[in-house]
């Protein structure tokens, strides 16, 4: 019947539209991904990198300020100044490397176990940051990090390059920013897994590297490796290279990120998150206790409560140290 034919035609067309829309959405996402890749490659390839800062050797710690204020992250820690840290042997230089420790000999009381938090004297706006580490802190109660942050947190941003807790084996790479920053899950251009997309949340937008050598004991047992962070106007990328997989151009001092494998983390900037959210950053290395690690302390098999564990078991922190070969910062030419 004619009426029936009209109805059938309408149903046909609706079905066709429903089939087309997912394909269109998929094509739109693909176009977005291609645009991210092309812009990223073009901006990186447009310039070469020249060395700006090289921190290594016996004067390494002269380039950093030792924070001794109350921990803004509310960890169970007492950061000490440089003189106290030297007297307690919480940092030193030997075997052509620089070492940062925590107090592993005394019972701790409030505000927490003595540790070191260093912050670069220099301020940075974009660049390529290379951290060559032979050992990073690890173990129950620990919360170490390699990161950058501005003085006006969170409005000047924070970039967490290496962060972990307790006996976990994964590395969390995270951005913290003001509320107008959300990340797209660009799985095609990174190997990590996005766990949180909103950078303005308390946990930040975070990508997890779950490889067995990404963090902690697995990283240390192979002699460590290199954490690299490239910060450009189009976004931030983070790599973690195991010792035997460090690109030759990093070792020769002529880094070329366009030749490197897919990064573990990729945070693209754009309307979703303006690049101006990240500026005037200091390099920071520290070992905190408990804090974020409280959330997984029991599930990691560490015990029932983090603070008493950290306070009463100093000998359990013999692995809570950084061994730093060098830190290099490059600018685009």
mmCIF file of C-alpha atoms in Angstrom:
data_model
loop_
_atom_site.group_PDB
_atom_site.id
_atom_site.type_symbol
_atom_site.label_atom_id
_atom_site.label_comp_id
_atom_site.label_asym_id
_atom_site.label_seq_id
_atom_site.Cartn_x
_atom_site.Cartn_y
_atom_site.Cartn_z
ATOM 1 C CA UNK A 1 0.000 0.000 0.000
ATOM 2 C CA UNK A 2 1.145 3.600 -0.602
ATOM 3 C CA UNK A 3 0.867 4.541 3.066
ATOM 4 C CA UNK A 4 2.808 1.477 4.032
ATOM 5 C CA UNK A 5 5.448 2.347 1.502
ATOM 6 C CA UNK A 6 5.992 5.769 3.067
ATOM 7 C CA UNK A 7 6.365 4.214 6.476
ATOM 8 C CA UNK A 8 8.832 1.671 5.192
ATOM 9 C CA UNK A 9 10.848 4.389 3.470
ATOM 10 C CA UNK A 10 11.014 6.422 6.669
ATOM 11 C CA UNK A 11 12.166 3.443 8.706
ATOM 12 C CA UNK A 12 14.738 2.660 6.034
ATOM 13 C CA UNK A 13 16.156 6.145 6.123
ATOM 14 C CA UNK A 14 16.307 6.225 9.916
ATOM 15 C CA UNK A 15 18.211 2.967 9.925
ATOM 16 C CA UNK A 16 20.643 4.303 7.358
ATOM 17 C CA UNK A 17 21.227 7.484 9.389
ATOM 18 C CA UNK A 18 21.827 5.433 12.528
ATOM 19 C CA UNK A 19 24.396 3.438 10.653
ATOM 20 C CA UNK A 20 26.077 6.555 9.275
ATOM 21 C CA UNK A 21 26.314 8.531 12.527
ATOM 22 C CA UNK A 22 28.688 6.137 14.368
ATOM 23 C CA UNK A 23 30.882 6.023 11.282
ATOM 24 C CA UNK A 24 30.902 9.813 11.136
ATOM 25 C CA UNK A 25 31.825 10.037 14.796
ATOM 26 C CA UNK A 26 34.585 7.501 14.277
ATOM 27 C CA UNK A 27 35.902 9.476 11.297
ATOM 28 C CA UNK A 28 35.792 12.681 13.355
ATOM 29 C CA UNK A 29 37.821 11.068 16.122
ATOM 30 C CA UNK A 30 40.270 9.712 13.565
ATOM 31 C CA UNK A 31 40.664 13.162 11.997
ATOM 32 C CA UNK A 32 41.292 14.623 15.450
ATOM 33 C CA UNK A 33 43.932 12.004 16.179
ATOM 34 C CA UNK A 34 45.626 12.606 12.801
ATOM 35 C CA UNK A 35 45.651 16.352 13.491
ATOM 36 C CA UNK A 36 47.268 15.811 16.890
ATOM 37 C CA UNK A 37 49.957 13.604 15.371
ATOM 38 C CA UNK A 38 50.692 15.977 12.467
ATOM 39 C CA UNK A 39 50.874 19.088 14.646
ATOM 40 C CA UNK A 40 53.025 17.277 17.186
ATOM 41 C CA UNK A 41 55.457 16.007 14.563
ATOM 42 C CA UNK A 42 55.622 19.352 12.778
ATOM 43 C CA UNK A 43 56.361 21.356 15.906
ATOM 44 C CA UNK A 44 58.958 18.908 17.182
ATOM 45 C CA UNK A 45 60.692 18.504 13.834
ATOM 46 C CA UNK A 46 60.809 22.259 13.217
ATOM 47 C CA UNK A 47 63.719 22.797 15.597
ATOM 48 C CA UNK A 48 66.719 21.066 17.065
ATOM 49 C CA UNK A 49 67.514 20.962 20.752
ATOM 50 C CA UNK A 50 70.438 22.731 22.397
ATOM 51 C CA UNK A 51 71.619 22.083 25.945
ATOM 52 C CA UNK A 52 70.568 24.758 28.443
ATOM 53 C CA UNK A 53 71.320 23.167 31.825
ATOM 54 C CA UNK A 54 73.335 20.110 32.829
ATOM 55 C CA UNK A 55 73.224 19.121 36.483
ATOM 56 C CA UNK A 56 75.740 16.453 37.447
ATOM 57 C CA UNK A 57 78.966 15.884 39.336
ATOM 58 C CA UNK A 58 80.112 17.170 42.700
ATOM 59 C CA UNK A 59 78.316 20.528 42.364
ATOM 60 C CA UNK A 60 74.926 18.986 41.477
ATOM 61 C CA UNK A 61 73.176 20.107 44.660
ATOM 62 C CA UNK A 62 74.423 23.695 44.266
ATOM 63 C CA UNK A 63 71.735 24.064 41.598
ATOM 64 C CA UNK A 64 68.894 23.271 44.004
ATOM 65 C CA UNK A 65 67.163 24.699 47.050
ATOM 66 C CA UNK A 66 66.444 22.326 49.962
ATOM 67 C CA UNK A 67 62.882 22.944 51.108
ATOM 68 C CA UNK A 68 62.337 22.774 54.870
ATOM 69 C CA UNK A 69 58.745 24.020 55.122
ATOM 70 C CA UNK A 70 55.668 22.024 56.093
ATOM 71 C CA UNK A 71 54.801 19.487 53.412
ATOM 72 C CA UNK A 72 52.018 21.011 51.238
ATOM 73 C CA UNK A 73 50.994 17.468 50.224
ATOM 74 C CA UNK A 74 50.262 16.572 53.862
ATOM 75 C CA UNK A 75 52.533 13.545 53.930
ATOM 76 C CA UNK A 76 54.109 12.086 57.065
ATOM 77 C CA UNK A 77 57.435 13.788 56.431
ATOM 78 C CA UNK A 78 59.840 16.392 57.767
ATOM 79 C CA UNK A 79 61.837 18.017 54.983
ATOM 80 C CA UNK A 80 65.158 19.344 56.261
ATOM 81 C CA UNK A 81 67.404 22.145 55.023
ATOM 82 C CA UNK A 82 70.705 21.567 53.280
ATOM 83 C CA UNK A 83 72.862 21.898 56.388
ATOM 84 C CA UNK A 84 70.771 19.414 58.359
ATOM 85 C CA UNK A 85 70.622 17.059 55.396
ATOM 86 C CA UNK A 86 74.410 17.150 55.136
ATOM 87 C CA UNK A 87 74.851 16.514 58.860
ATOM 88 C CA UNK A 88 72.472 13.533 58.661
ATOM 89 C CA UNK A 89 74.139 12.275 55.458
ATOM 90 C CA UNK A 90 70.844 12.497 53.559
ATOM 91 C CA UNK A 91 72.670 13.518 50.390
ATOM 92 C CA UNK A 92 76.147 12.984 49.011
ATOM 93 C CA UNK A 93 78.230 12.504 45.897
ATOM 94 C CA UNK A 94 80.211 9.336 45.284
ATOM 95 C CA UNK A 95 80.878 6.862 42.475
ATOM 96 C CA UNK A 96 80.356 9.791 40.063
ATOM 97 C CA UNK A 97 76.686 9.953 41.051
ATOM 98 C CA UNK A 98 74.523 12.008 43.375
ATOM 99 C CA UNK A 99 72.477 10.329 46.077
ATOM 100 C CA UNK A 100 69.419 11.448 48.073
ATOM 101 C CA UNK A 101 68.310 9.447 51.111
ATOM 102 C CA UNK A 102 65.740 9.464 53.884
ATOM 103 C CA UNK A 103 66.444 8.962 57.585
ATOM 104 C CA UNK A 104 66.587 5.182 58.073
ATOM 105 C CA UNK A 105 68.096 5.032 61.558
ATOM 106 C CA UNK A 106 65.741 6.752 64.020
ATOM 107 C CA UNK A 107 62.173 6.377 65.279
ATOM 108 C CA UNK A 108 60.184 9.263 63.798
ATOM 109 C CA UNK A 109 57.673 11.579 65.430
ATOM 110 C CA UNK A 110 55.453 14.332 64.060
ATOM 111 C CA UNK A 111 55.597 15.908 61.557
ATOM 112 C CA UNK A 112 57.177 12.725 60.164
ATOM 113 C CA UNK A 113 60.305 10.971 58.955
ATOM 114 C CA UNK A 114 63.173 13.219 57.881
ATOM 115 C CA UNK A 115 63.687 13.435 54.143
ATOM 116 C CA UNK A 116 64.910 15.715 51.363
ATOM 117 C CA UNK A 117 62.966 17.738 48.828
ATOM 118 C CA UNK A 118 65.053 19.701 46.326
ATOM 119 C CA UNK A 119 63.808 22.393 43.963
ATOM 120 C CA UNK A 120 65.787 23.872 41.080
ATOM 121 C CA UNK A 121 67.061 27.425 41.323
ATOM 122 C CA UNK A 122 66.093 27.928 37.688
ATOM 123 C CA UNK A 123 62.560 28.366 36.334
ATOM 124 C CA UNK A 124 61.495 26.763 33.054
ATOM 125 C CA UNK A 125 58.944 27.428 30.341
ATOM 126 C CA UNK A 126 58.893 24.477 27.936
ATOM 127 C CA UNK A 127 61.822 22.356 26.814
ATOM 128 C CA UNK A 128 63.105 18.790 26.850
ATOM 129 C CA UNK A 129 63.964 17.393 30.295
ATOM 130 C CA UNK A 130 66.162 14.284 30.628
ATOM 131 C CA UNK A 131 66.475 12.537 34.002
ATOM 132 C CA UNK A 132 69.075 9.755 34.052
ATOM 133 C CA UNK A 133 68.458 7.713 37.200
ATOM 134 C CA UNK A 134 70.163 4.541 38.432
ATOM 135 C CA UNK A 135 67.821 4.073 41.395
ATOM 136 C CA UNK A 136 64.542 5.537 42.652
ATOM 137 C CA UNK A 137 62.960 5.186 46.119
ATOM 138 C CA UNK A 138 60.613 2.273 46.623
ATOM 139 C CA UNK A 139 58.900 0.311 49.369
ATOM 140 C CA UNK A 140 56.010 0.384 51.816
ATOM 141 C CA UNK A 141 55.206 3.870 53.075
ATOM 142 C CA UNK A 142 57.217 5.708 50.413
ATOM 143 C CA UNK A 143 55.831 8.278 47.976
ATOM 144 C CA UNK A 144 58.656 9.543 45.734
ATOM 145 C CA UNK A 145 58.340 11.794 42.712
ATOM 146 C CA UNK A 146 60.205 13.553 39.928
ATOM 147 C CA UNK A 147 58.124 16.514 38.828
ATOM 148 C CA UNK A 148 57.891 20.170 37.899
ATOM 149 C CA UNK A 149 55.613 22.781 39.420
ATOM 150 C CA UNK A 150 55.049 26.510 39.516
ATOM 151 C CA UNK A 151 54.868 28.693 42.600
ATOM 152 C CA UNK A 152 51.197 29.563 42.029
ATOM 153 C CA UNK A 153 49.745 26.054 42.308
ATOM 154 C CA UNK A 154 47.569 24.876 40.655
ATOM 155 C CA UNK A 155 47.242 27.877 38.319
ATOM 156 C CA UNK A 156 50.796 27.618 36.999
ATOM 157 C CA UNK A 157 50.430 23.846 36.660
ATOM 158 C CA UNK A 158 52.261 20.717 37.748
ATOM 159 C CA UNK A 159 53.821 17.949 35.642
ATOM 160 C CA UNK A 160 54.451 14.629 37.406
ATOM 161 C CA UNK A 161 57.029 12.680 35.412
ATOM 162 C CA UNK A 162 57.658 9.853 37.874
ATOM 163 C CA UNK A 163 55.404 9.132 40.835
ATOM 164 C CA UNK A 164 54.585 5.992 42.752
ATOM 165 C CA UNK A 165 53.726 4.650 46.166
ATOM 166 C CA UNK A 166 54.499 1.704 48.413
ATOM 167 C CA UNK A 167 55.419 -1.523 46.606
ATOM 168 C CA UNK A 168 53.544 -0.678 43.410
ATOM 169 C CA UNK A 169 55.269 -1.378 40.105
ATOM 170 C CA UNK A 170 53.474 1.140 37.868
ATOM 171 C CA UNK A 171 54.447 4.757 37.208
ATOM 172 C CA UNK A 172 51.812 7.497 37.286
ATOM 173 C CA UNK A 173 52.352 10.451 34.932
ATOM 174 C CA UNK A 174 49.991 13.263 35.852
ATOM 175 C CA UNK A 175 49.130 16.886 35.128
ATOM 176 C CA UNK A 176 47.569 19.179 37.721
ATOM 177 C CA UNK A 177 46.011 22.423 36.567
ATOM 178 C CA UNK A 178 43.105 24.800 37.029
ATOM 179 C CA UNK A 179 39.602 23.573 36.269
ATOM 180 C CA UNK A 180 39.603 24.463 32.552
ATOM 181 C CA UNK A 181 41.795 21.526 31.544
ATOM 182 C CA UNK A 182 40.577 18.121 30.387
ATOM 183 C CA UNK A 183 42.580 15.588 28.411
ATOM 184 C CA UNK A 184 41.512 13.521 25.416
ATOM 185 C CA UNK A 185 42.381 9.849 25.693
ATOM 186 C CA UNK A 186 44.670 9.682 22.655
ATOM 187 C CA UNK A 187 45.427 5.978 22.932
ATOM 188 C CA UNK A 188 46.755 5.886 19.362
ATOM 189 C CA UNK A 189 49.775 8.037 20.232
ATOM 190 C CA UNK A 190 50.806 6.685 23.640
ATOM 191 C CA UNK A 191 51.380 3.311 25.262
ATOM 192 C CA UNK A 192 50.071 4.194 28.733
ATOM 193 C CA UNK A 193 46.491 3.975 29.995
ATOM 194 C CA UNK A 194 44.535 7.057 31.023
ATOM 195 C CA UNK A 195 43.004 6.653 34.475
ATOM 196 C CA UNK A 196 41.669 10.200 35.047
ATOM 197 C CA UNK A 197 40.925 12.802 32.333
ATOM 198 C CA UNK A 198 40.164 15.928 34.371
ATOM 199 C CA UNK A 199 43.367 17.797 35.215
ATOM 200 C CA UNK A 200 41.580 20.133 37.611
ATOM 201 C CA UNK A 201 40.515 17.328 39.929
ATOM 202 C CA UNK A 202 42.420 16.593 43.123
ATOM 203 C CA UNK A 203 43.993 13.553 41.476
ATOM 204 C CA UNK A 204 44.838 15.397 38.241
ATOM 205 C CA UNK A 205 44.641 13.872 34.760
ATOM 206 C CA UNK A 206 46.753 10.762 34.961
ATOM 207 C CA UNK A 207 48.261 8.148 32.651
ATOM 208 C CA UNK A 208 49.620 4.878 33.978
ATOM 209 C CA UNK A 209 52.670 2.990 32.701
ATOM 210 C CA UNK A 210 52.134 -0.587 33.878
ATOM 211 C CA UNK A 211 55.316 -2.163 32.513
ATOM 212 C CA UNK A 212 57.218 -4.174 35.098
ATOM 213 C CA UNK A 213 60.273 -1.901 34.704
ATOM 214 C CA UNK A 214 58.345 1.379 34.948
ATOM 215 C CA UNK A 215 58.787 1.994 38.657
ATOM 216 C CA UNK A 216 60.186 0.676 41.911
ATOM 217 C CA UNK A 217 62.060 -2.594 42.227
ATOM 218 C CA UNK A 218 61.574 -3.477 38.560
ATOM 219 C CA UNK A 219 63.164 -0.176 37.517
ATOM 220 C CA UNK A 220 66.020 -0.451 40.001
ATOM 221 C CA UNK A 221 66.994 -4.055 39.351
ATOM 222 C CA UNK A 222 67.850 -3.306 35.702
ATOM 223 C CA UNK A 223 70.064 -0.363 36.625
ATOM 224 C CA UNK A 224 67.339 2.240 36.222
ATOM 225 C CA UNK A 225 67.004 4.252 33.052
ATOM 226 C CA UNK A 226 65.891 7.606 31.682
ATOM 227 C CA UNK A 227 62.706 9.575 32.218
ATOM 228 C CA UNK A 228 62.243 12.148 29.443
ATOM 229 C CA UNK A 229 59.607 14.875 29.302
ATOM 230 C CA UNK A 230 59.021 17.089 26.270
ATOM 231 C CA UNK A 231 56.959 20.200 26.974
ATOM 232 C CA UNK A 232 55.871 22.231 23.944
ATOM 233 C CA UNK A 233 53.029 24.620 23.102
ATOM 234 C CA UNK A 234 51.070 21.742 21.563
ATOM 235 C CA UNK A 235 51.350 19.367 24.507
ATOM 236 C CA UNK A 236 53.451 17.284 26.863
ATOM 237 C CA UNK A 237 54.953 13.842 26.234
ATOM 238 C CA UNK A 238 56.695 11.554 28.705
ATOM 239 C CA UNK A 239 58.965 8.577 27.981
ATOM 240 C CA UNK A 240 60.517 6.008 30.310
ATOM 241 C CA UNK A 241 63.487 4.210 28.756
ATOM 242 C CA UNK A 242 65.009 1.203 30.572
ATOM 243 C CA UNK A 243 68.794 1.251 30.894
ATOM 244 C CA UNK A 244 69.416 -0.974 27.876
ATOM 245 C CA UNK A 245 66.838 0.864 25.757
ATOM 246 C CA UNK A 246 68.039 4.450 26.058
ATOM 247 C CA UNK A 247 68.157 6.015 22.557
ATOM 248 C CA UNK A 248 71.668 6.628 21.288
ATOM 249 C CA UNK A 249 70.911 10.304 20.595
ATOM 250 C CA UNK A 250 70.195 10.842 24.305
ATOM 251 C CA UNK A 251 73.496 9.209 25.196
ATOM 252 C CA UNK A 252 75.377 11.313 22.642
ATOM 253 C CA UNK A 253 73.807 14.554 23.893
ATOM 254 C CA UNK A 254 71.919 15.262 20.670
ATOM 255 C CA UNK A 255 68.337 14.203 21.498
ATOM 256 C CA UNK A 256 65.764 13.889 18.732
ATOM 257 C CA UNK A 257 62.336 12.942 20.131
ATOM 258 C CA UNK A 258 60.932 12.508 16.612
ATOM 259 C CA UNK A 259 63.062 9.368 16.297
ATOM 260 C CA UNK A 260 62.002 7.876 19.629
ATOM 261 C CA UNK A 261 59.367 5.180 20.142
ATOM 262 C CA UNK A 262 55.789 6.057 21.080
ATOM 263 C CA UNK A 263 55.748 7.865 24.452
ATOM 264 C CA UNK A 264 54.191 6.347 27.530
ATOM 265 C CA UNK A 265 52.119 9.514 28.066
ATOM 266 C CA UNK A 266 50.783 12.174 25.715
ATOM 267 C CA UNK A 267 48.850 15.202 26.993
ATOM 268 C CA UNK A 268 47.753 17.342 23.994
ATOM 269 C CA UNK A 269 46.949 21.032 24.495
ATOM 270 C CA UNK A 270 44.137 22.835 22.707
ATOM 271 C CA UNK A 271 40.638 24.105 23.431
ATOM 272 C CA UNK A 272 40.364 21.273 25.942
ATOM 273 C CA UNK A 273 43.370 22.558 27.875
ATOM 274 C CA UNK A 274 45.251 25.775 27.010
ATOM 275 C CA UNK A 275 49.033 25.584 27.015
ATOM 276 C CA UNK A 276 49.079 28.742 29.149
ATOM 277 C CA UNK A 277 47.934 26.625 32.111
ATOM 278 C CA UNK A 278 51.556 25.460 32.469
ATOM 279 C CA UNK A 279 54.280 28.030 33.054
ATOM 280 C CA UNK A 280 57.197 29.047 35.265
ATOM 281 C CA UNK A 281 58.044 25.550 36.478
ATOM 282 C CA UNK A 282 60.721 24.390 38.913
ATOM 283 C CA UNK A 283 62.271 20.910 38.775
ATOM 284 C CA UNK A 284 61.529 19.018 42.005
ATOM 285 C CA UNK A 285 62.702 15.664 43.392
ATOM 286 C CA UNK A 286 61.485 14.394 46.740
ATOM 287 C CA UNK A 287 60.629 11.364 48.834
ATOM 288 C CA UNK A 288 57.437 11.784 50.819
ATOM 289 C CA UNK A 289 55.692 9.232 53.046
ATOM 290 C CA UNK A 290 52.096 8.042 53.289
ATOM 291 C CA UNK A 291 49.935 10.838 51.782
ATOM 292 C CA UNK A 292 48.669 9.542 48.442
ATOM 293 C CA UNK A 293 50.066 6.137 49.418
ATOM 294 C CA UNK A 294 47.545 5.873 52.271
ATOM 295 C CA UNK A 295 44.945 4.840 49.693
ATOM 296 C CA UNK A 296 46.765 1.631 48.778
ATOM 297 C CA UNK A 297 48.902 0.960 51.854
ATOM 298 C CA UNK A 298 46.820 -1.985 53.094
ATOM 299 C CA UNK A 299 46.035 -3.416 49.654
ATOM 300 C CA UNK A 300 49.762 -3.374 48.847
ATOM 301 C CA UNK A 301 50.317 -5.749 51.756
ATOM 302 C CA UNK A 302 52.135 -3.138 53.829
ATOM 303 C CA UNK A 303 50.077 -3.287 57.016
ATOM 304 C CA UNK A 304 47.055 -1.663 58.592
ATOM 305 C CA UNK A 305 48.226 1.947 58.969
ATOM 306 C CA UNK A 306 50.922 3.963 57.201
ATOM 307 C CA UNK A 307 51.958 6.519 59.840
ATOM 308 C CA UNK A 308 52.887 4.018 62.595
ATOM 309 C CA UNK A 309 54.700 1.881 60.035
ATOM 310 C CA UNK A 310 56.808 4.785 58.781
ATOM 311 C CA UNK A 311 57.472 6.094 62.289
ATOM 312 C CA UNK A 312 58.542 2.825 63.909
ATOM 313 C CA UNK A 313 60.424 0.956 61.175
ATOM 314 C CA UNK A 314 63.431 3.064 60.112
ATOM 315 C CA UNK A 315 65.370 0.046 58.890
ATOM 316 C CA UNK A 316 62.718 -0.656 56.267
ATOM 317 C CA UNK A 317 63.732 2.432 54.288
ATOM 318 C CA UNK A 318 67.171 1.354 53.136
ATOM 319 C CA UNK A 319 65.845 1.279 49.546
ATOM 320 C CA UNK A 320 64.235 4.714 49.755
ATOM 321 C CA UNK A 321 66.911 6.650 47.884
ATOM 322 C CA UNK A 322 67.571 8.363 44.565
ATOM 323 C CA UNK A 323 70.751 7.716 42.603
ATOM 324 C CA UNK A 324 71.038 10.498 40.043
ATOM 325 C CA UNK A 325 73.448 10.283 37.124
ATOM 326 C CA UNK A 326 72.420 13.607 35.607
ATOM 327 C CA UNK A 327 69.600 15.972 34.771
ATOM 328 C CA UNK A 328 69.678 17.785 31.435
ATOM 329 C CA UNK A 329 67.381 20.489 30.110
ATOM 330 C CA UNK A 330 67.306 21.340 26.403
ATOM 331 C CA UNK A 331 65.667 24.259 24.606
ATOM 332 C CA UNK A 332 64.531 24.317 21.000
ATOM 333 C CA UNK A 333 66.776 26.333 18.712
#
